[in-house]
Amino acid sequence: MYTTTSNDKKIKDYQKYERMIKTIHKRFKTYGYERVKTSTFEQYDLYTEVKSAINRKEMVKTIDENGEVLVLRPDVTIPITKQLSELYAELPHELRYYYVQDVFRQSDEKDEEVESTQAGVEYYCESSPEKDAEVIALACHTLKDLGFQNIKIEMGHAGFFQALIEQINLSDRDLIKLKKYIQSKNIVELEPFLRTLEIDESLVAALTKIPMLYGNPIQVSEKARQITQLQKTDEILAYLLEVYDILKLYGLEQNIVMDLGLINHMGYYSDTIFQGFVEQYGRPVLMGGRYNHLGDEFGAKLPAIGFACTVESLLKATKKNCTAPRVPLDVHLQYDTECLRDAILFANELRERNYTVVTSQQNQRLNDTQPSIYQIQLTNQERNFFYKEKSYNFDSMKELLKLMREIKGGM
Amino acid sequence: MSLLTIALPTGRTAKQAASVLEKAGIRFPDYHSKTRKLVMLDETKTIQLILVKTADLPTYVEKGAADIGMIGKDVILENQPDVYELADLHIGKCKVAVAGFPNQSLKVDGPLTIATKYPVITESYFEEKGISIETIKLNGSIELAPLIGLSDVIVDIVETGTTLKENGLIVLAEMMDVSTRLIVNKARFSTKTEQIESMIEKRKKALE
């Protein structure tokens, strides 16, 4: 009776998706986060006013009955912050929120779905290395729970690059180009480009080195101190090293890399930024950072740090290295036509006790093929209970439950 | 230690790229210019070489099917992959240029029609010049287009100019110099930092 026939692949994928979300929920909760939900529809204007990396073209738009343009939630951080700003002009105390919900973006890339599930946390609190480290540790912890190995978190700071370019006047066009060269670590073209800008020689040297400020945090910050002596950058490096020291206490020394070439990719990040990578997957699986001034856009002081990951990406990343076995049913109950009444009674009693039960009529044409741990057969003559190819006779519900308990004890 | 995968484009740069690797002491016994094999291992069995279609190479690296790729700047500019572009290999040098008939003007009534393998590069170049254009995307034998009246001019890579000459075309404007670059997947740079850095280091040393 125990079959291993594989069910529809989609259902299997969905079960994997559910298990993944369950794991994420659990981990976020253990760090004291509470789940929140935001509306599926958001004002289009909300996303045109706020500086963010969400491309307007990518948003799915719709129009309400008054002709107002709405978008299907393209992100979660901005709406949560806006909601909070309506309640508080200033952070009254720390707040820890998490969410698992769908976001909608239509990307140019054909292999990407419009709808994807984002899981993330937002920790509203003032800047401190302890808190930043805790959030990064949570990110790492979550990836570990999901069975990933060789997790790398790249950590940088939005203020580092900012402090350097604040010294010069750059046109928007040149700034975009400069960012692009740094983000792609394109030193070959970065230096000649900087030479066309007529900026100070020491600054050219500093900016050219940014892309390679990558690796062990202690060595990287030493190298960084050699190229810039600004007070601001000094403070940033000291801050990041403090975060790193605390992450070491979390046992994450091997997982942390400093990358000062990591620059503000979300538009609203203001301080610490980070992204997570796992083996077997070519893109970041997780992105986060501190956004102390996003609340300012809505007239509230709401410093915060958070991160988000896309569940579909995580699923793709796990595809290669682990296929968790599917969870079998507890009981498969088969009955003779005359025993329908008993079958329903037994099944309901068991379900009340939180067993998963599927019933089927004997000899019915299409059977449910999900594997089950226990099997029960009800006929007019006898009632049998099967476990691991052994059969046991029983009379009443009481006897059945006793049998199941004994077997559990004996396992 | 896991395998490091390097992607090389099939076609004109493959041979030069393979010799760059060989100079760096990374040898693939199965590799020769006429090989039909698409996947092979180096002598130490720690590096895997894959041969992919030129235009697809950035996708392989961006998605992490390969850790490292060697590919022309023209293809990078056309595909705009989200990868690290770590070094100029100084091979496969050529130019991207506008070509057409001698004495032809780029100023025409209405949009200038351009046949090319590189619509993205072409559009951004002419937009900067303020010339309105219409591109026709072709995959090969671009020189044919103006000869049979499909387009006014073409945008293509020019190495020696022989093909142009044989078809009665000349370079009207040089757009940019290109050469082969070393690109790296961003995630792999973080998970395989040492392997990747040591490979780049070896190549650098070989050049000195």
Coordinates of C-alpha atoms in Angstrom, one line a residue:
Chain A
M1 CA 0.0 0.0 0.0
Y2 CA 2.9 2.3 0.6
T3 CA 3.7 3.9 -2.7
T4 CA 6.4 6.3 -3.7
T5 CA 4.9 7.4 -7.0
S6 CA 5.8 11.0 -7.4
N7 CA 3.0 13.4 -7.5
D8 CA 2.7 16.4 -9.8
K9 CA 5.9 18.3 -9.8
K10 CA 4.2 21.6 -9.2
I11 CA 2.8 20.3 -6.0
K12 CA 6.1 19.1 -4.9
D13 CA 7.7 22.5 -5.7
Y14 CA 4.9 24.1 -3.8
Q15 CA 5.5 21.9 -0.7
K16 CA 9.2 22.9 -0.9
Y17 CA 8.2 26.5 -1.1
E18 CA 5.9 26.1 2.0
R19 CA 8.6 24.4 4.0
M20 CA 11.0 27.1 3.1
I21 CA 8.6 29.8 4.2
K22 CA 7.9 27.9 7.4
T23 CA 11.6 27.8 8.2
I24 CA 11.9 31.5 7.5
H25 CA 8.9 32.4 9.7
K26 CA 10.3 30.4 12.6
R27 CA 13.8 32.0 12.4
F28 CA 12.5 35.6 12.1
K29 CA 10.2 35.0 15.1
T30 CA 13.1 33.7 17.3
Y31 CA 14.7 37.1 16.9
G32 CA 11.5 38.8 18.2
Y33 CA 10.0 40.0 14.9
E34 CA 6.3 40.3 14.4
R35 CA 4.6 39.7 11.2
V36 CA 3.0 42.6 9.3
K37 CA 1.0 42.8 6.1
T38 CA 0.7 45.7 3.6
S39 CA -1.9 46.4 1.0
T40 CA -1.6 44.8 -2.4
F41 CA -2.5 48.1 -4.1
E42 CA -0.3 51.1 -3.5
Q43 CA -0.4 54.6 -4.8
Y44 CA 1.8 55.1 -7.9
D45 CA 2.7 58.5 -6.6
L46 CA 4.3 56.9 -3.5
Y47 CA 6.9 55.3 -5.7
T48 CA 7.5 58.3 -7.9
E49 CA 8.2 60.6 -4.9
V50 CA 10.5 58.3 -3.0
K51 CA 14.1 57.8 -4.2
S52 CA 14.4 54.0 -4.7
A53 CA 15.9 51.6 -7.2
I54 CA 12.5 50.3 -8.3
N55 CA 12.2 51.0 -11.9
R56 CA 8.9 52.7 -12.7
K57 CA 8.7 50.7 -15.9
E58 CA 8.8 47.5 -13.9
M59 CA 5.7 48.3 -11.8
V60 CA 2.4 46.7 -12.7
K61 CA -0.1 49.6 -12.9
T62 CA -3.8 49.6 -12.6
I63 CA -6.5 52.4 -12.4
D64 CA -9.2 52.7 -9.7
E65 CA -12.7 54.0 -10.3
N66 CA -11.6 57.6 -9.8
G67 CA -8.9 57.4 -12.4
E68 CA -6.1 57.3 -9.8
V69 CA -3.1 55.2 -10.9
L70 CA -2.3 52.4 -8.5
V71 CA 0.5 49.8 -8.6
L72 CA 0.6 46.3 -7.4
R73 CA 3.0 46.3 -4.4
P74 CA 6.5 46.4 -6.0
D75 CA 8.2 46.4 -2.6
V76 CA 7.4 46.2 1.1
T77 CA 9.9 48.5 2.9
I78 CA 8.5 51.7 1.5
P79 CA 4.8 51.0 2.4
I80 CA 5.7 49.8 5.9
T81 CA 7.8 52.9 6.6
K82 CA 5.0 55.1 5.2
Q83 CA 2.4 53.3 7.5
L84 CA 4.6 53.9 10.5
S85 CA 5.1 57.5 9.6
E86 CA 1.4 58.0 9.9
L87 CA 1.5 56.7 13.5
Y88 CA 4.7 58.2 14.7
A89 CA 6.6 61.4 14.0
E90 CA 9.5 59.9 15.9
L91 CA 10.4 56.4 16.8
P92 CA 8.7 55.8 20.2
H93 CA 10.6 52.6 20.9
E94 CA 12.2 49.9 18.9
L95 CA 10.0 48.0 16.5
R96 CA 10.7 44.7 14.9
Y97 CA 8.6 43.7 11.9
Y98 CA 8.8 40.9 9.4
Y99 CA 6.8 40.1 6.3
V100 CA 6.3 37.3 3.8
Q101 CA 4.3 38.5 0.9
D102 CA 4.1 38.8 -2.8
V103 CA 5.7 41.6 -4.8
F104 CA 5.0 42.4 -8.4
R105 CA 7.5 43.5 -11.0
Q106 CA 7.6 43.0 -14.7
S107 CA 11.3 42.7 -15.6
D108 CA 12.7 42.8 -19.1
E109 CA 14.2 39.4 -18.5
K110 CA 12.0 36.8 -19.8
D111 CA 12.8 34.1 -17.3
E112 CA 11.6 36.1 -14.4
E113 CA 8.0 35.9 -13.2
V114 CA 6.0 39.0 -12.5
E115 CA 4.9 37.7 -9.1
S116 CA 7.4 36.6 -6.5
T117 CA 7.4 36.2 -2.8
Q118 CA 9.6 38.4 -0.7
A119 CA 10.5 37.6 2.9
G120 CA 12.2 40.2 4.9
V121 CA 12.6 42.1 8.2
E122 CA 12.6 45.7 9.1
Y123 CA 14.2 46.6 12.4
Y124 CA 13.3 50.2 13.4
C125 CA 16.1 51.3 15.7
E126 CA 18.9 53.8 16.0
S127 CA 22.3 53.1 14.4
S128 CA 24.6 50.9 16.5
P129 CA 27.1 48.2 15.5
E130 CA 25.3 45.7 17.8
K131 CA 22.0 46.1 16.0
D132 CA 23.5 46.1 12.5
A133 CA 25.4 43.0 13.4
E134 CA 22.3 41.3 14.8
V135 CA 20.4 41.8 11.6
I136 CA 23.3 40.5 9.5
A137 CA 23.5 37.6 11.8
L138 CA 19.8 36.9 11.4
A139 CA 20.3 37.0 7.6
C140 CA 23.1 34.5 7.9
H141 CA 21.2 32.3 10.4
T142 CA 18.2 32.1 8.0
L143 CA 20.3 31.0 5.1
K144 CA 21.9 28.4 7.3
D145 CA 18.5 27.1 8.4
L146 CA 17.6 26.7 4.7
G147 CA 20.5 24.3 4.3
F148 CA 22.9 26.5 2.4
Q149 CA 26.6 26.1 2.7
N150 CA 29.4 28.5 2.0
I151 CA 27.4 31.5 2.8
K152 CA 29.1 34.9 2.1
I153 CA 27.8 38.2 3.3
E154 CA 29.4 41.2 1.6
M155 CA 29.3 44.2 3.8
G156 CA 29.8 47.8 2.8
H157 CA 28.7 51.3 3.6
A158 CA 26.7 53.7 1.5
G159 CA 28.5 56.6 3.2
F160 CA 32.0 55.6 2.1
F161 CA 31.7 56.3 -1.6
Q162 CA 29.4 59.3 -0.8
A163 CA 32.1 60.9 1.4
L164 CA 34.6 60.7 -1.4
I165 CA 32.5 62.1 -4.1
E166 CA 31.1 64.8 -1.9
Q167 CA 34.4 66.6 -2.5
I168 CA 33.7 67.1 -6.2
N169 CA 31.0 68.4 -8.4
L170 CA 29.8 65.7 -10.7
S171 CA 27.0 65.8 -13.3
D172 CA 24.3 63.1 -12.9
R173 CA 25.5 61.5 -16.1
D174 CA 29.1 61.2 -14.9
L175 CA 28.0 60.0 -11.5
I176 CA 26.0 57.2 -13.1
K177 CA 29.0 56.2 -15.2
L178 CA 31.3 56.3 -12.2
K179 CA 28.9 54.1 -10.2
K180 CA 28.7 51.7 -13.0
Y181 CA 32.4 51.3 -13.3
I182 CA 32.8 50.8 -9.6
Q183 CA 29.9 48.3 -9.3
S184 CA 31.4 46.2 -12.1
K185 CA 34.9 46.6 -10.6
N186 CA 36.0 47.9 -14.0
I187 CA 39.4 49.3 -13.2
V188 CA 40.4 49.2 -16.8
E189 CA 38.1 52.0 -17.8
L190 CA 37.6 53.6 -14.4
E191 CA 41.0 55.3 -14.3
P192 CA 40.9 56.9 -17.8
F193 CA 37.4 58.0 -17.1
L194 CA 38.4 59.7 -13.8
R195 CA 41.2 61.5 -15.7
T196 CA 38.7 63.2 -18.0
L197 CA 36.9 64.7 -15.0
E198 CA 39.7 67.0 -13.9
I199 CA 39.7 66.1 -10.3
D200 CA 42.4 66.0 -7.7
E201 CA 45.1 63.4 -8.2
S202 CA 44.7 61.9 -4.7
L203 CA 41.0 61.5 -5.3
V204 CA 41.6 59.7 -8.6
A205 CA 43.9 57.3 -6.8
A206 CA 41.4 56.8 -4.0
L207 CA 38.4 56.2 -6.3
T208 CA 40.4 53.8 -8.6
K209 CA 41.2 51.7 -5.6
I210 CA 37.6 51.4 -4.3
P211 CA 36.6 48.4 -6.5
M212 CA 39.4 46.3 -5.0
L213 CA 38.7 47.2 -1.4
Y214 CA 37.3 43.7 -1.1
G215 CA 38.1 40.8 1.3
N216 CA 39.0 40.3 4.9
P217 CA 37.5 43.3 6.8
I218 CA 40.6 44.0 8.8
Q219 CA 42.9 44.1 5.8
V220 CA 40.4 46.0 3.7
S221 CA 39.9 48.7 6.2
E222 CA 43.7 49.1 6.6
K223 CA 44.0 49.5 2.8
A224 CA 41.2 51.9 2.8
R225 CA 42.8 54.1 5.5
Q226 CA 45.8 54.4 3.2
I227 CA 43.8 55.9 0.4
T228 CA 41.6 58.3 2.3
Q229 CA 42.1 60.2 5.6
L230 CA 38.8 62.0 5.7
Q231 CA 37.3 62.1 9.2
K232 CA 34.0 60.7 7.8
T233 CA 35.6 57.7 6.1
D234 CA 37.6 57.0 9.2
E235 CA 34.5 56.9 11.3
I236 CA 32.8 54.6 8.8
L237 CA 35.6 52.1 8.8
A238 CA 35.7 52.1 12.6
Y239 CA 32.0 51.4 12.7
L240 CA 32.2 48.6 10.2
L241 CA 35.0 47.0 12.1
E242 CA 32.9 47.1 15.2
V243 CA 30.1 45.4 13.4
Y244 CA 32.6 42.8 12.2
D245 CA 33.9 42.2 15.7
I246 CA 30.4 41.5 16.9
L247 CA 29.7 39.2 14.0
K248 CA 32.7 37.2 15.1
L249 CA 31.0 36.7 18.4
Y250 CA 28.1 35.2 16.5
G251 CA 30.6 32.8 15.0
L252 CA 30.4 34.3 11.5
E253 CA 34.0 35.2 10.9
Q254 CA 34.2 33.0 7.9
N255 CA 31.0 34.3 6.3
I256 CA 31.8 38.0 6.3
V257 CA 33.6 39.9 3.5
M258 CA 34.0 43.6 3.4
D259 CA 33.3 45.2 0.0
L260 CA 33.7 49.0 -0.1
G261 CA 32.9 48.8 -3.8
L262 CA 29.4 47.9 -2.8
I263 CA 27.6 51.2 -3.3
N264 CA 24.0 52.3 -2.6
H265 CA 22.0 50.0 -4.9
M266 CA 18.6 50.7 -3.4
G267 CA 18.7 54.5 -3.5
Y268 CA 17.5 54.9 0.1
Y269 CA 20.3 53.1 1.9
S270 CA 22.2 55.5 4.1
D271 CA 24.8 53.5 6.1
T272 CA 25.7 49.8 6.4
I273 CA 24.7 47.8 3.3
F274 CA 25.1 44.1 2.7
Q275 CA 24.2 41.3 0.3
G276 CA 24.3 37.6 0.7
F277 CA 25.5 34.9 -1.7
V278 CA 25.4 31.1 -1.6
E279 CA 27.3 28.5 -3.6
Q280 CA 25.5 27.2 -6.7
Y281 CA 23.7 30.5 -7.4
G282 CA 25.0 33.3 -9.6
R283 CA 23.1 36.2 -8.0
P284 CA 22.7 37.6 -4.6
V285 CA 20.0 35.7 -2.6
L286 CA 19.6 38.5 -0.1
M287 CA 20.0 42.2 0.1
G288 CA 19.8 44.6 2.9
G289 CA 21.0 47.8 4.6
R290 CA 20.3 50.6 6.9
Y291 CA 17.9 53.3 5.7
N292 CA 17.9 56.0 8.4
H293 CA 16.3 58.7 6.2
L294 CA 13.6 56.9 4.4
G295 CA 11.1 58.1 7.1
D296 CA 12.2 61.7 6.3
E297 CA 10.4 61.4 3.0
F298 CA 7.1 61.1 4.9
G299 CA 8.0 63.6 7.6
A300 CA 9.0 61.2 10.3
K301 CA 12.2 60.2 12.0
L302 CA 12.3 56.4 11.6
P303 CA 15.9 55.0 11.5
A304 CA 15.9 51.4 10.5
I305 CA 17.8 48.5 9.1
G306 CA 16.4 45.5 7.2
F307 CA 16.9 42.9 4.5
A308 CA 14.8 40.9 2.1
C309 CA 15.2 37.8 0.1
T310 CA 13.1 36.4 -2.7
V311 CA 11.8 32.9 -1.9
E312 CA 11.8 31.9 -5.6
S313 CA 15.5 32.7 -5.9
L314 CA 16.2 30.7 -2.7
L315 CA 14.3 27.8 -4.2
K316 CA 16.3 28.0 -7.4
A317 CA 19.5 28.1 -5.4
T318 CA 18.5 24.9 -3.4
K319 CA 17.4 23.0 -6.4
K320 CA 20.9 21.6 -7.0
N321 CA 22.1 20.7 -3.6
C322 CA 19.1 19.4 -1.6
T323 CA 15.8 17.8 -2.2
A324 CA 14.1 17.4 1.1
P325 CA 11.9 14.3 1.2
R326 CA 8.3 14.9 1.1
V327 CA 6.3 14.6 4.3
P328 CA 4.1 11.5 4.1
L329 CA 0.4 11.4 5.3
D330 CA -0.2 9.9 8.7
V331 CA -3.0 7.6 7.9
H332 CA -4.5 6.2 4.7
L333 CA -7.9 4.7 5.5
Q334 CA -9.6 2.3 3.1
Y335 CA -13.1 1.1 3.6
D336 CA -15.8 -1.1 2.2
T337 CA -18.9 0.6 0.9
E338 CA -20.9 -0.7 3.9
C339 CA -18.4 0.8 6.3
L340 CA -18.7 4.5 5.2
R341 CA -20.2 5.5 8.5
D342 CA -17.3 4.0 10.5
A343 CA -14.8 5.4 8.1
I344 CA -16.0 8.9 8.6
L345 CA -16.2 8.5 12.3
F346 CA -12.7 7.1 12.6
A347 CA -11.2 9.7 10.2
N348 CA -12.8 12.6 12.1
E349 CA -11.6 11.3 15.4
L350 CA -8.1 11.0 14.1
R351 CA -8.2 14.4 12.5
E352 CA -9.4 15.9 15.8
R353 CA -6.1 14.5 17.2
N354 CA -4.2 16.2 14.5
Y355 CA -3.4 13.2 12.3
T356 CA -3.5 13.8 8.6
V357 CA -6.0 11.4 7.2
V358 CA -7.0 10.5 3.6
T359 CA -9.9 8.1 3.1
S360 CA -10.8 6.0 0.0
Q361 CA -13.3 3.4 -0.9
Q362 CA -11.8 0.0 -1.6
N363 CA -11.7 -0.8 -5.3
Q364 CA -12.4 2.8 -6.4
R365 CA -11.0 3.5 -9.8
L366 CA -8.6 6.3 -9.0
N367 CA -6.6 6.0 -5.8
D368 CA -4.8 8.6 -3.8
T369 CA -1.1 7.6 -4.1
Q370 CA 0.4 9.8 -1.4
P371 CA 2.6 7.7 0.9
S372 CA 1.3 7.3 4.4
I373 CA 2.9 6.1 7.7
Y374 CA -0.1 4.0 8.8
Q375 CA -2.8 2.3 6.9
I376 CA -6.2 1.3 8.1
Q377 CA -8.6 -1.1 6.4
L378 CA -12.3 -1.3 7.4
T379 CA -14.5 -4.2 6.1
N380 CA -17.7 -5.7 7.5
Q381 CA -15.7 -8.6 8.9
E382 CA -12.7 -6.9 10.5
R383 CA -10.8 -3.7 11.2
N384 CA -7.1 -3.8 10.5
F385 CA -4.3 -1.4 11.2
F386 CA -1.0 -1.7 9.3
Y387 CA 2.4 -0.4 10.1
K388 CA 5.5 -1.3 8.3
E389 CA 3.9 -4.4 6.7
K390 CA 2.7 -5.7 10.0
S391 CA -1.0 -5.9 10.6
Y392 CA -2.9 -5.5 13.9
N393 CA -6.5 -6.1 14.6
F394 CA -8.6 -3.5 16.5
D395 CA -12.2 -3.0 17.5
S396 CA -12.8 0.4 18.8
M397 CA -11.3 3.9 18.5
K398 CA -9.8 3.4 21.9
E399 CA -7.9 0.3 20.8
L400 CA -6.7 2.0 17.7
L401 CA -5.3 5.0 19.5
K402 CA -3.6 2.6 22.0
L403 CA -2.1 0.7 19.0
M404 CA -0.8 4.0 17.5
R405 CA 0.7 5.1 20.8
E406 CA 2.4 1.8 21.4
I407 CA 3.9 1.8 17.9
K408 CA 5.2 5.4 18.4
G409 CA 6.7 4.3 21.8
G410 CA 8.4 1.3 20.1
M411 CA 9.9 3.3 17.3
Chain B
M1 CA 37.8 22.6 -3.6
S2 CA 35.1 23.0 -6.3
L3 CA 35.8 23.4 -10.0
L4 CA 36.4 26.8 -11.4
T5 CA 34.5 27.1 -14.7
I6 CA 35.9 29.4 -17.5
A7 CA 33.9 30.2 -20.5
L8 CA 35.5 31.0 -23.8
P9 CA 33.6 32.1 -26.9
T10 CA 33.8 29.8 -29.9
G11 CA 35.1 31.7 -32.9
R12 CA 37.9 34.1 -33.5
T13 CA 39.0 34.9 -30.0
A14 CA 38.9 31.4 -28.6
K15 CA 42.4 30.5 -29.8
Q16 CA 44.0 33.7 -28.4
A17 CA 42.1 33.3 -25.2
A18 CA 43.3 29.7 -24.8
S19 CA 46.8 30.9 -25.4
V20 CA 46.5 33.5 -22.6
L21 CA 45.5 30.7 -20.3
E22 CA 48.3 28.5 -21.5
K23 CA 50.8 31.3 -20.8
A24 CA 49.4 31.5 -17.3
G25 CA 50.2 27.8 -16.9
I26 CA 46.6 26.6 -17.2
R27 CA 46.6 23.9 -19.9
F28 CA 43.7 21.9 -21.4
P29 CA 45.1 18.8 -23.0
D30 CA 42.0 18.2 -25.0
Y31 CA 41.9 21.7 -26.4
H32 CA 43.0 22.4 -30.0
S33 CA 41.5 24.9 -32.4
K34 CA 39.5 22.4 -34.3
T35 CA 38.0 20.6 -31.3
R36 CA 34.4 19.8 -31.3
K37 CA 34.4 19.2 -27.5
L38 CA 32.5 21.8 -25.6
V39 CA 33.6 20.9 -22.1
M40 CA 37.1 20.0 -20.9
L41 CA 39.2 19.9 -17.8
D42 CA 42.7 21.3 -17.3
E43 CA 45.7 19.1 -16.3
T44 CA 45.1 19.6 -12.6
K45 CA 41.4 18.8 -12.9
T46 CA 40.5 22.0 -11.0
I47 CA 39.6 24.2 -13.9
Q48 CA 36.9 23.4 -16.4
L49 CA 36.7 25.1 -19.8
I50 CA 33.5 25.5 -21.6
L51 CA 33.1 26.8 -25.2
V52 CA 29.9 28.8 -25.8
K53 CA 28.5 30.9 -28.5
T54 CA 29.9 34.5 -28.3
A55 CA 26.6 36.3 -27.9
D56 CA 25.5 33.9 -25.1
L57 CA 28.7 34.1 -23.1
P58 CA 27.7 37.1 -20.9
T59 CA 24.5 35.2 -20.0
Y60 CA 26.5 32.2 -18.9
V61 CA 28.6 34.3 -16.6
E62 CA 25.8 36.5 -15.3
K63 CA 23.7 33.5 -14.3
G64 CA 26.7 31.7 -12.8
A65 CA 26.8 28.7 -15.3
A66 CA 30.4 29.9 -15.7
D67 CA 32.5 31.6 -13.0
I68 CA 34.7 33.5 -15.4
G69 CA 34.4 34.5 -19.0
M70 CA 36.7 36.0 -21.7
I71 CA 34.7 38.1 -24.0
G72 CA 35.0 41.1 -26.3
K73 CA 34.0 44.5 -24.9
D74 CA 31.6 44.9 -27.9
V75 CA 29.6 41.9 -26.6
I76 CA 29.7 43.3 -23.0
L77 CA 28.4 46.7 -24.1
E78 CA 25.7 45.1 -26.2
N79 CA 24.4 42.8 -23.5
Q80 CA 25.1 44.9 -20.4
P81 CA 25.5 41.9 -18.1
D82 CA 25.6 42.5 -14.3
V83 CA 29.1 41.1 -13.8
Y84 CA 32.5 42.2 -12.7
E85 CA 34.8 43.3 -15.5
L86 CA 38.2 42.7 -13.9
A87 CA 40.8 43.0 -16.6
D88 CA 41.7 43.9 -20.1
L89 CA 43.4 40.9 -21.7
H90 CA 44.8 43.0 -24.6
I91 CA 43.8 40.4 -27.2
G92 CA 41.2 40.4 -29.9
K93 CA 41.8 44.0 -30.5
C94 CA 39.5 45.7 -33.1
K95 CA 37.2 48.6 -33.6
V96 CA 33.5 49.1 -33.8
A97 CA 32.9 51.4 -36.7
V98 CA 30.3 52.8 -39.0
A99 CA 30.9 51.7 -42.6
G100 CA 29.4 52.5 -45.9
F101 CA 30.2 53.6 -49.4
P102 CA 33.1 56.1 -50.0
N103 CA 32.0 59.7 -49.7
Q104 CA 28.7 58.7 -48.1
S105 CA 27.2 61.2 -45.7
L106 CA 25.7 60.2 -42.4
K107 CA 23.2 63.0 -42.7
V108 CA 20.2 61.9 -44.7
D109 CA 16.6 63.0 -44.9
G110 CA 14.7 61.0 -42.4
P111 CA 16.3 58.4 -40.2
L112 CA 19.6 56.8 -41.2
T113 CA 19.0 53.0 -41.6
I114 CA 21.8 50.9 -40.1
A115 CA 22.2 47.2 -40.3
T116 CA 24.1 45.8 -37.3
K117 CA 24.7 43.0 -34.8
Y118 CA 24.9 45.7 -32.2
P119 CA 21.6 47.6 -31.9
V120 CA 22.3 48.8 -28.3
I121 CA 25.7 50.2 -29.0
T122 CA 24.5 51.8 -32.3
E123 CA 21.5 53.4 -30.7
S124 CA 23.5 54.9 -27.8
Y125 CA 26.2 56.2 -30.1
F126 CA 23.9 57.9 -32.5
E127 CA 21.7 59.3 -29.7
E128 CA 24.7 61.0 -28.3
K129 CA 25.5 62.4 -31.8
G130 CA 21.9 63.5 -32.2
I131 CA 21.4 61.6 -35.4
S132 CA 18.1 59.9 -35.8
I133 CA 18.4 56.3 -36.9
E134 CA 16.6 53.1 -37.5
T135 CA 18.4 49.9 -36.8
I136 CA 18.0 46.5 -38.5
K137 CA 19.3 43.7 -36.4
L138 CA 21.2 41.1 -38.4
N139 CA 23.2 38.1 -37.2
G140 CA 25.9 37.9 -39.9
S141 CA 27.1 39.0 -43.3
I142 CA 26.3 42.6 -42.3
E143 CA 28.3 44.0 -45.3
L144 CA 25.6 42.7 -47.6
A145 CA 22.9 45.0 -46.3
P146 CA 24.0 48.3 -48.0
L147 CA 25.0 46.5 -51.2
I148 CA 21.4 45.3 -51.7
G149 CA 19.8 48.4 -50.3
L150 CA 18.6 47.0 -47.0
S151 CA 20.3 49.8 -45.1
D152 CA 22.2 53.0 -45.7
V153 CA 25.2 52.0 -43.6
I154 CA 26.4 49.3 -41.2
V155 CA 27.9 49.2 -37.7
D156 CA 30.2 46.3 -37.2
I157 CA 33.6 45.3 -35.8
V158 CA 36.5 46.0 -38.1
E159 CA 39.8 44.2 -37.6
T160 CA 41.8 44.5 -40.8
G161 CA 39.1 46.0 -43.1
T162 CA 39.6 43.3 -45.8
T163 CA 36.0 42.2 -45.8
L164 CA 34.8 45.8 -46.2
K165 CA 37.3 46.5 -49.0
E166 CA 36.2 43.4 -50.9
N167 CA 32.7 44.6 -50.8
G168 CA 33.5 48.2 -51.8
L169 CA 32.9 49.6 -48.4
I170 CA 35.0 51.9 -46.2
V171 CA 35.0 53.0 -42.5
L172 CA 33.1 56.2 -42.3
A173 CA 33.5 56.7 -38.5
E174 CA 35.3 54.9 -35.8
M175 CA 33.1 54.4 -32.8
M176 CA 35.3 52.7 -30.2
D177 CA 38.3 50.4 -29.6
V178 CA 37.4 47.0 -28.2
S179 CA 39.5 44.2 -26.8
T180 CA 38.8 41.0 -24.9
R181 CA 38.0 41.4 -21.2
L182 CA 37.9 39.1 -18.3
I183 CA 34.5 39.0 -16.6
V184 CA 33.5 37.3 -13.4
N185 CA 30.2 36.3 -11.9
K186 CA 29.5 38.5 -8.8
A187 CA 28.4 35.7 -6.5
R188 CA 31.3 33.5 -7.4
F189 CA 33.7 36.3 -6.7
S190 CA 32.5 36.1 -3.2
T191 CA 32.2 32.4 -2.8
K192 CA 35.4 31.5 -4.7
T193 CA 37.5 34.6 -4.1
E194 CA 40.8 32.8 -3.6
Q195 CA 40.5 30.6 -6.7
I196 CA 39.5 33.5 -8.9
E197 CA 42.1 35.9 -7.6
S198 CA 44.9 33.3 -7.9
M199 CA 43.9 32.7 -11.5
I200 CA 43.9 36.4 -12.3
E201 CA 47.2 36.8 -10.5
K202 CA 48.8 34.0 -12.6
R203 CA 47.6 35.6 -15.8
K204 CA 49.0 39.0 -14.7
K205 CA 52.4 37.4 -13.9
A206 CA 52.5 35.7 -17.3
L207 CA 52.2 39.1 -19.0
E208 CA 55.1 40.6 -17.1

